[in-house]
CSV table of C-alpha atoms in Angstrom, one decimal:
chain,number,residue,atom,x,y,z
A,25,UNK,CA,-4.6,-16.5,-14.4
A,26,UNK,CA,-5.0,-16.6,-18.1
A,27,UNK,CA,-4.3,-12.5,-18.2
A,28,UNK,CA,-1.1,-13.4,-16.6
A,29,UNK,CA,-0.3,-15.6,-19.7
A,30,UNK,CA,1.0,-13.2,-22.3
A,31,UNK,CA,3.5,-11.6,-20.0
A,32,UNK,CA,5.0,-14.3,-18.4
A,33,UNK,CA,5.5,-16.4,-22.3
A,34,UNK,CA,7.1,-13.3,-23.3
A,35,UNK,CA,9.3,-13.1,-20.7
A,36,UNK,CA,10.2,-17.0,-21.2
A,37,UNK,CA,11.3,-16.2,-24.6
A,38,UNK,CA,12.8,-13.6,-24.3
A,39,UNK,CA,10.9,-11.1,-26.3
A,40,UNK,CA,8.9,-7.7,-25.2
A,41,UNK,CA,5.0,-7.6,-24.9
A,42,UNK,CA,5.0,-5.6,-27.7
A,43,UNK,CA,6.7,-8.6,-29.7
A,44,UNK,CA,4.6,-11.1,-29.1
A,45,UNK,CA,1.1,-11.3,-31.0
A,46,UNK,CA,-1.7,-13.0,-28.9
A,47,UNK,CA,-5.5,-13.3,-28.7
A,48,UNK,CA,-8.1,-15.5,-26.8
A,49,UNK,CA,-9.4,-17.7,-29.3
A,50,UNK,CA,-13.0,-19.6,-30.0
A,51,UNK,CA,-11.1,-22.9,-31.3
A,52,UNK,CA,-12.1,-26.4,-29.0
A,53,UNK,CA,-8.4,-27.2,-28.8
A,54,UNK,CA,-7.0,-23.8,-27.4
A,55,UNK,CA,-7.5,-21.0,-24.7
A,56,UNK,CA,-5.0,-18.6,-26.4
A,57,UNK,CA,-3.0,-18.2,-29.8
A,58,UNK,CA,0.6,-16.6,-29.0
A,59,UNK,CA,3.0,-15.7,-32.0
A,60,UNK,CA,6.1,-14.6,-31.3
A,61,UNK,CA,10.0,-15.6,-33.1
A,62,UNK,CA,8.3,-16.6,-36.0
A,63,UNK,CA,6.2,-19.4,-34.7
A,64,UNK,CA,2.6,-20.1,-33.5
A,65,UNK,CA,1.9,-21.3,-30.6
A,66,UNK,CA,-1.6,-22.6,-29.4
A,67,UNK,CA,-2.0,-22.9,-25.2
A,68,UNK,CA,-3.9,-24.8,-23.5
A,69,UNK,CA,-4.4,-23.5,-19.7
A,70,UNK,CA,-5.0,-26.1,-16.7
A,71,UNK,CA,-5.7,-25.9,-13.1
A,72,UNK,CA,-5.6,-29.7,-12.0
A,73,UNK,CA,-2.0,-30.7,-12.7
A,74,UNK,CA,-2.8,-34.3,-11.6
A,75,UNK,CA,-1.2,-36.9,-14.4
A,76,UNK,CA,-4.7,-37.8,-15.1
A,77,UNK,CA,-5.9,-34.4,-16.4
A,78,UNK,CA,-2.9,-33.8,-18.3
A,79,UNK,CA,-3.0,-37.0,-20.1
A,80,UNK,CA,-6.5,-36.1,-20.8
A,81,UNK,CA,-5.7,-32.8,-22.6
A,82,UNK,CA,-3.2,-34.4,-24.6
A,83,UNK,CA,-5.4,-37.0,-25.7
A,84,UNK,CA,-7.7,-34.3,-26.9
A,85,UNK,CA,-5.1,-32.6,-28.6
A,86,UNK,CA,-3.8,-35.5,-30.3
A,87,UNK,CA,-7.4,-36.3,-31.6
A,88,UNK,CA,-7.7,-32.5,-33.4
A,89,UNK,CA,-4.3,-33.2,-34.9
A,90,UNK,CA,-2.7,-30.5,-32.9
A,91,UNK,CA,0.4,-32.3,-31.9
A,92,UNK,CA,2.9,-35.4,-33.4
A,93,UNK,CA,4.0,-32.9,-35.7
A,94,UNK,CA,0.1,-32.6,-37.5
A,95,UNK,CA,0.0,-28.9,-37.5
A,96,UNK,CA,2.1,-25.8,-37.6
A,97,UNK,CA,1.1,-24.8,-34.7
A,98,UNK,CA,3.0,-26.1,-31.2
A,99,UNK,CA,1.3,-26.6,-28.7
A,100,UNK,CA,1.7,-25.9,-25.3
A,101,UNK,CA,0.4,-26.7,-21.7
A,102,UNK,CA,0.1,-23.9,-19.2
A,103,UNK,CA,-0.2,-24.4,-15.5
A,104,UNK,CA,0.1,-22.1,-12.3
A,105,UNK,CA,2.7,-24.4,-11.4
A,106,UNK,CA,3.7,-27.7,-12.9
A,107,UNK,CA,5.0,-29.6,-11.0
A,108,UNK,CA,7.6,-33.0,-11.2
A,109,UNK,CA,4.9,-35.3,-11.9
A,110,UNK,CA,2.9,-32.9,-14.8
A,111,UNK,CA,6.4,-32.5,-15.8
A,112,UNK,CA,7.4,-35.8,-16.5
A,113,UNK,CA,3.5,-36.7,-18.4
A,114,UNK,CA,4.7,-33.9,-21.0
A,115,UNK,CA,7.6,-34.7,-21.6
A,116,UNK,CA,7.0,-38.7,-22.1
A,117,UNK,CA,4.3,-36.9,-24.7
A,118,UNK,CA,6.5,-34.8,-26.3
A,119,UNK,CA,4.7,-31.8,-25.3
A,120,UNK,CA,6.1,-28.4,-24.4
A,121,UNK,CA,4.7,-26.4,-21.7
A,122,UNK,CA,5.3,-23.4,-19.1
A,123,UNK,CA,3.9,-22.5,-16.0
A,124,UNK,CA,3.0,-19.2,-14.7
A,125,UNK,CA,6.0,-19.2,-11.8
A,126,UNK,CA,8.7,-18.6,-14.9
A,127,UNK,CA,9.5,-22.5,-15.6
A,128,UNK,CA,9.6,-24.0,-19.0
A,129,UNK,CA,10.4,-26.8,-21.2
A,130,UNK,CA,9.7,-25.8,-24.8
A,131,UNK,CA,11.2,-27.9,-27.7
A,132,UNK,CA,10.5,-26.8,-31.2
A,133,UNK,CA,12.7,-26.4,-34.4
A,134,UNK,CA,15.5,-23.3,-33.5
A,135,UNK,CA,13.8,-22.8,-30.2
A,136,UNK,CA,15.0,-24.8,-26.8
A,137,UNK,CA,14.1,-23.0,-23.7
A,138,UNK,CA,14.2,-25.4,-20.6
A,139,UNK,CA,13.6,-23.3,-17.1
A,140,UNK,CA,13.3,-24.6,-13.8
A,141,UNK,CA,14.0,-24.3,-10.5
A,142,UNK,CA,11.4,-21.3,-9.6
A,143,UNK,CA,9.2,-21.7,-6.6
A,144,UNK,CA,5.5,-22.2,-6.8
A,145,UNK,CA,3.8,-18.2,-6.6
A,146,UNK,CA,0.7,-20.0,-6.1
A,147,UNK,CA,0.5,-22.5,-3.3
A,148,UNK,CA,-2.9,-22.3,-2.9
A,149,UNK,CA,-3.0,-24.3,-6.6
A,150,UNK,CA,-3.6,-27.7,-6.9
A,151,UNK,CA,-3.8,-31.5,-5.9
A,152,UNK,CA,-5.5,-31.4,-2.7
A,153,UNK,CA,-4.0,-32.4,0.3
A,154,UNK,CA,-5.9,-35.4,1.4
A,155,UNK,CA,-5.2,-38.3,-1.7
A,156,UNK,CA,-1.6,-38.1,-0.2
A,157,UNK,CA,-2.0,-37.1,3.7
A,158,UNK,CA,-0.4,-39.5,6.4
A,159,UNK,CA,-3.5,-41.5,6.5
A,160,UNK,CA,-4.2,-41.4,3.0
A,161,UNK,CA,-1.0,-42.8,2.5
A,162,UNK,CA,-1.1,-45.7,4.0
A,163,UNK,CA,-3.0,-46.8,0.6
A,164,UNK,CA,-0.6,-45.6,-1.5
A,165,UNK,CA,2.3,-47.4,0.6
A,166,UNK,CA,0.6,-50.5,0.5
A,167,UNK,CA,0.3,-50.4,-3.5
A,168,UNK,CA,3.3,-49.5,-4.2
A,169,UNK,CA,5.1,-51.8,-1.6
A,170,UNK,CA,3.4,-54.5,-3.6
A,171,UNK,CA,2.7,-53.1,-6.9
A,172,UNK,CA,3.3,-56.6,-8.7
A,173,UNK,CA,0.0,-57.8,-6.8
A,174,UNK,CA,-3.8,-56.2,-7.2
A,175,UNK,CA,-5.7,-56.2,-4.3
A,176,UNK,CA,-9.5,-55.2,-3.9
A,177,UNK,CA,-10.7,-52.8,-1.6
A,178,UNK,CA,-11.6,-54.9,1.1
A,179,UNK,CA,-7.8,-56.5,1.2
A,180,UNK,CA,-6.5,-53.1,1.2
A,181,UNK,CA,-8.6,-52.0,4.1
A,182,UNK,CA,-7.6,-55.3,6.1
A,183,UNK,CA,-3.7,-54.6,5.3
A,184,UNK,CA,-4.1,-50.9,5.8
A,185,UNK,CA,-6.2,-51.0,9.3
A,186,UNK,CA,-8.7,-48.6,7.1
A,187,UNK,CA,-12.3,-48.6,7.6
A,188,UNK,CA,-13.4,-49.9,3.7
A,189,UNK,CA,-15.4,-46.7,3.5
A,190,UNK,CA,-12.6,-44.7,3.6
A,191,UNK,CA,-9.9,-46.8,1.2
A,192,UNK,CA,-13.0,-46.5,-1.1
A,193,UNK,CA,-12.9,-42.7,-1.3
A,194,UNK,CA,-9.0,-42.7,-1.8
A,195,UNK,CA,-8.9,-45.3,-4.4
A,196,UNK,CA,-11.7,-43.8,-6.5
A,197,UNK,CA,-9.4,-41.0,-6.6
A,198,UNK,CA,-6.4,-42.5,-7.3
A,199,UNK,CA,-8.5,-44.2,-9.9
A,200,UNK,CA,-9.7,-41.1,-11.3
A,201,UNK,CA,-6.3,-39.6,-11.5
A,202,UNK,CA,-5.2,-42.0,-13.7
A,203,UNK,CA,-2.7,-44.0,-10.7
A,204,UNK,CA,-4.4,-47.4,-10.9
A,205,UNK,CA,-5.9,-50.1,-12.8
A,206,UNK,CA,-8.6,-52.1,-12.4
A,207,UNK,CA,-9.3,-56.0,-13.9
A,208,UNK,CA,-12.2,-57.7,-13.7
A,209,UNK,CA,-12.3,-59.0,-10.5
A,210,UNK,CA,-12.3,-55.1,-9.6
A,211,UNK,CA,-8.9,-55.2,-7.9
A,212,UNK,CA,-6.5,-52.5,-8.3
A,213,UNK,CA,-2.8,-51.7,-8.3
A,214,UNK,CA,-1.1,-49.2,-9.6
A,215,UNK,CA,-0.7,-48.6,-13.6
A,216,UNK,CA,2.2,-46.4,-13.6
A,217,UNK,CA,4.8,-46.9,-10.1
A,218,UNK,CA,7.4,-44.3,-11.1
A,219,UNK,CA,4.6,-41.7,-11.2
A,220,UNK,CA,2.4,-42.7,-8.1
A,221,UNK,CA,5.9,-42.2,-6.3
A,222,UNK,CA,6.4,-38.7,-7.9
A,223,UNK,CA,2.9,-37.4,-7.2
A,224,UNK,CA,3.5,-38.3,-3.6
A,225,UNK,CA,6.9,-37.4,-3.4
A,226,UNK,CA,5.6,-33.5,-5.1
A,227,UNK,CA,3.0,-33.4,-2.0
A,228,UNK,CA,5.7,-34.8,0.9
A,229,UNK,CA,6.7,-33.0,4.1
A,230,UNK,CA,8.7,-34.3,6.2
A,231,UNK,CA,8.5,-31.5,9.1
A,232,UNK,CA,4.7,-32.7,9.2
A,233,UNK,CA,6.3,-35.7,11.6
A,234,UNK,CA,8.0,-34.0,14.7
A,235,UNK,CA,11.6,-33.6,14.4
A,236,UNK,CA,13.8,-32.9,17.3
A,237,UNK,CA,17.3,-31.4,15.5
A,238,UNK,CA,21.0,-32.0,17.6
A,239,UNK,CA,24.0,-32.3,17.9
A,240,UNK,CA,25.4,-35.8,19.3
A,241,UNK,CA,29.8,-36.0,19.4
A,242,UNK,CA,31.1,-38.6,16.8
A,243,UNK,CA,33.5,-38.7,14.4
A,244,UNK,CA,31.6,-39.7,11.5
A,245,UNK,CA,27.8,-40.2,10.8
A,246,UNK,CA,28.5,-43.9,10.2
A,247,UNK,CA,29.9,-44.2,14.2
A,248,UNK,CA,26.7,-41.9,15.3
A,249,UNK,CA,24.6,-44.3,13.1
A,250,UNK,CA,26.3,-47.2,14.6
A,251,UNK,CA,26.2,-46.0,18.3
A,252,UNK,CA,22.7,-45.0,18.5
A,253,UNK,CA,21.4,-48.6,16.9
A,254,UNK,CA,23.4,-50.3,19.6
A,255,UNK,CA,22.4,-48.0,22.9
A,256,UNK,CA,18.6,-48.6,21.1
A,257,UNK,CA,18.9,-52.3,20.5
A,258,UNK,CA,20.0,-52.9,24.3
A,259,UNK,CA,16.9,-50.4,25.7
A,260,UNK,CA,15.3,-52.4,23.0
A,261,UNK,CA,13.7,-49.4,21.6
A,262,UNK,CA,12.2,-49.2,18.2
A,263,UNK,CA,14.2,-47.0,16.0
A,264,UNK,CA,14.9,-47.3,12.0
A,265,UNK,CA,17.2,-45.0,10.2
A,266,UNK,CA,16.1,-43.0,7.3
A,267,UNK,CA,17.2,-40.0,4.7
A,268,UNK,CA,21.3,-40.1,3.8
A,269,UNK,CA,21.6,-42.5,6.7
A,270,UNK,CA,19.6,-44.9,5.5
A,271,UNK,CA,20.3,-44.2,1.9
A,272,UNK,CA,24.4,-44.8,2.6
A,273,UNK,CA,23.2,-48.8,4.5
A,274,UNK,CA,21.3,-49.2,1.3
A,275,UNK,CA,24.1,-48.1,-1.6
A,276,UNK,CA,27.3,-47.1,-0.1
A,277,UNK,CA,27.2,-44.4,-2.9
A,278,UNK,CA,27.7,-41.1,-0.6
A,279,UNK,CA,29.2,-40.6,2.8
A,280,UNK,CA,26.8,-38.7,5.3
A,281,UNK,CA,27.2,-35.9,8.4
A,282,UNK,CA,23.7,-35.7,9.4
A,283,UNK,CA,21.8,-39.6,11.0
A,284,UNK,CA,18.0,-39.1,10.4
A,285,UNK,CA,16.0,-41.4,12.9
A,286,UNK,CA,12.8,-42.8,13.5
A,287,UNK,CA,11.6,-43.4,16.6
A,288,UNK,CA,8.3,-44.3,18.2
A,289,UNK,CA,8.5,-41.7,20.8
A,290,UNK,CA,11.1,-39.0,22.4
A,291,UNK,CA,13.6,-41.1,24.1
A,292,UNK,CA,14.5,-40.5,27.5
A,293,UNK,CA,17.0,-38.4,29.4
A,294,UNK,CA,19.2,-41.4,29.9
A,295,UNK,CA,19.3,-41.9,26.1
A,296,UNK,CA,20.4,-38.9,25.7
A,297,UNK,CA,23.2,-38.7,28.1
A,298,UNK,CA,24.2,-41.8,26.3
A,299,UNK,CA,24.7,-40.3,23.2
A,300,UNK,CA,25.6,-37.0,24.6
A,301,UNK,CA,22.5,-35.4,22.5
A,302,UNK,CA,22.0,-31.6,23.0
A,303,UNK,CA,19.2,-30.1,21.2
A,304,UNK,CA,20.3,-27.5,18.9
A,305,UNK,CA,18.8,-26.8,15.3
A,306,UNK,CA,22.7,-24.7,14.2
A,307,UNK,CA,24.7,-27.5,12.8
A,308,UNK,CA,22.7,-30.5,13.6
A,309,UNK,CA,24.0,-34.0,12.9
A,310,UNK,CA,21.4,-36.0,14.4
A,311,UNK,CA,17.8,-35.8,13.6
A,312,UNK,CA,15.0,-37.3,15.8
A,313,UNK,CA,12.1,-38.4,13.7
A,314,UNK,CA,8.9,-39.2,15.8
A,315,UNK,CA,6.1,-39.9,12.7
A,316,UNK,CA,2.7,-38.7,12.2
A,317,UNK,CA,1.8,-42.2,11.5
A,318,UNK,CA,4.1,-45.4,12.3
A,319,UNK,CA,3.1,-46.9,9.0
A,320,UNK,CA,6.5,-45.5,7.8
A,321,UNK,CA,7.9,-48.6,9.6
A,322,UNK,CA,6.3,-50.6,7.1
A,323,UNK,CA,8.4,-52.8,5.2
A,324,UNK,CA,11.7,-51.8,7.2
A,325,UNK,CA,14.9,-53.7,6.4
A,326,UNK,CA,18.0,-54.6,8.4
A,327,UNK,CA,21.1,-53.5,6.7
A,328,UNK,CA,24.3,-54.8,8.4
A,329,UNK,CA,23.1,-54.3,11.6
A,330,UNK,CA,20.9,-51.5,11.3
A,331,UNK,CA,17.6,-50.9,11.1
A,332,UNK,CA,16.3,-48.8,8.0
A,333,UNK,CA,13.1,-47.9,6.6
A,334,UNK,CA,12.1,-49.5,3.5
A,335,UNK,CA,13.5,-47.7,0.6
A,336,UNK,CA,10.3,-46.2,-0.5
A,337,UNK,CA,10.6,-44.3,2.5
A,338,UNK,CA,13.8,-43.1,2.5
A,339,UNK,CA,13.7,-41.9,-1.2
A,340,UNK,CA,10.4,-39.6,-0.1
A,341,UNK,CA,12.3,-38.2,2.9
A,342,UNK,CA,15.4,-37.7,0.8
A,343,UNK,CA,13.5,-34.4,-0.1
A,344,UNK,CA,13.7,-32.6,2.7
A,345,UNK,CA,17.7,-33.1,3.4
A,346,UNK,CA,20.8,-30.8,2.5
A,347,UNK,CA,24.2,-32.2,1.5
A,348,UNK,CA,24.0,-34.3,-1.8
A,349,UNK,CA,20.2,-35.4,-1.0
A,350,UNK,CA,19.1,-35.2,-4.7
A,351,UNK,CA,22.1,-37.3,-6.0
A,352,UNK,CA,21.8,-39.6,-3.3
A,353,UNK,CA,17.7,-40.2,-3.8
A,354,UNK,CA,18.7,-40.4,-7.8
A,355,UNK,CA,21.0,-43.5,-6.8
A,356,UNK,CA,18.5,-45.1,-4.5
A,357,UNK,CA,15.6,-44.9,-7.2
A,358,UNK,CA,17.4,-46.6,-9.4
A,359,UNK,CA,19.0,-49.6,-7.3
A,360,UNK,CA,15.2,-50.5,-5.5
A,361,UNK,CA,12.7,-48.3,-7.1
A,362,UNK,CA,13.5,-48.7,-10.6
A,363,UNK,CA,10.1,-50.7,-11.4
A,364,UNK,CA,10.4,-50.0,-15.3
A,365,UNK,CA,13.6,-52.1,-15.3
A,366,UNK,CA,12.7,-54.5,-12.7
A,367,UNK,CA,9.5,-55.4,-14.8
């Protein structure tokens, strides 16, 4: 990884190997010196990416005097792959960094280079999988879902239908991540919202629930939408609508083609016929959601008429949709998750 370093900062900057100046270097506060454009730039390489470790490394930085403008020498965080949540901790520091994908953001006087959109080349990198897994999760949810509250372990494991061995082992992570707080009555909640939400958002997948992809004839998503929540009130079926279904009930910002679903299980042929539902991935406008965990039911509200996951839940699975997704989850955030606001 770090012999990768040199190579991929010059081609960030825009300069040829031969134009940039670098060595390893012996200092407490750096892995590598790189000079190149008439600056010096001291990096600092990470593997965790986790909000915790980065805040870490800047604290360390900021107690040499290496940043807030303390030396003439930037410095800079290097990662594999940093993702939104590492992304955002820099940024609120004012501390540039790159990754070894080809992303940037690097502020400094007569130098702006902000990259992004490259993939992760290194997927095997990172926060490991089980802090945010469906079961996992279910702490998360709960915190968040009632982040104004703390709650010791033993509460979470009765809310969370956790054994309190298990919620232990998650929250001494998220603890040692730097997502929670603790007071004196060793109850926890979490210390940042916005962030707890990205880091699970980074790690989401929504094909981990099964998806059964259609096409259903309506005129609009809004009649589908409407259509299936009355054929699955009268089998009274459980159902809750999710993604830019949902997200439309919730804000009215952005009209919709494609109705994303929850349901508890496959519905039957007759529901089908109903709807006239033919499975068919090309051009779907109705997705079938049947979760991995029926937690994401949690907190569902009813919207004129319809039933909708909580909003927590539609912003994660926002992710994993086409049309204006990202707007759409940008608009949601800010009406119901906006906890910086709301505080």
């Amino acid at each position: 990884m770090m012999s990768k370093i040199p190579e991929t900062f010059a081609a960030i900057l825009g300069v040829t190997n031969e134009q940039l100046d670098f060595h390893r270097t012996e200092s407490i506060s750096s892995d590598l010196t790189l000079k190149a454009l008439g600056m010096t730039f001291q990096v600092n390489f990470i593997i965790n990416t986790s909000a915790a470790n980065i805040n870490s490394t800047i604290q360390y930085l900021q107690q040499h005097q290496i940043v807030n403008g303390k030396s003439d020498k930037y410095p800079l965080i290097a990662a594999a792959y940093m993702g939104e949540v590492g992304r955002k901790v820099c940024e609120q520091n004012n501390i540039g960094w790159f990754d070894l994908s080809g992303n940037a953001h690097i502020i400094a006087p007569k130098l702006r280079i902000i990259i992004s959109g490259n993939r992760n080349q290194f997927l095997n990198q990172g926060r490991p999988a089980n802090l945010f897994a469906p079961k996992s999760s279910r702490v998360t949810r709960w915190l968040l879902l009632h982040h104004e509250k703390s709650f010791t372990q033993r509460e979470i494991s009765r809310a969370t239908y956790l054994d309190e061995g298990f919620v232990s082992r998650i929250v001494t992570r998220l603890l040692k991540d730097g997502y929670l707080q603790r007071n004196n009555e060793s109850a926890v909640k979490p210390k940042d919202p916005e962030l707890l939400l990205s880091s699970w958002r980074e790690s989401y997948k929504l094909d981990k629930h099964i998806i059964i992809r259609g096409h259903a004839p309506a005129r609009s998503g809004d009649e589908l939408l409407k259509k299936i929540a009355e054929i699955s009130v009268a089998n009274n079926a459980k159902y809750a609508a999710t993604g830019l279904a949902a997200a439309w009930a919730y804000t009215k910002f952005s009209g919709f083609r494609i109705c994303s679903i929850y349901v508890e299980k496959e519905p039957d042929q007759t529901f089908y016929e109903k709807i006239g539902f033919r499975k068919d991935p090309r051009g779907a406008n109705l997705w079938l959601l049947i979760p991995n965990d029926t937690e994401v039911f949690l907190g569902e509200k009813k919207m004129e008429d319809i039933n909708c996951v909580h909003p927590l839940q539609v912003y994660l699975d926002l992710k994993a949709h086409p049309e204006r997704s990202e707007e759409v989850a940008s608009e949601l955030k800010n009406r119901f998750l906006n906890w910086k606001n709301n505080a």
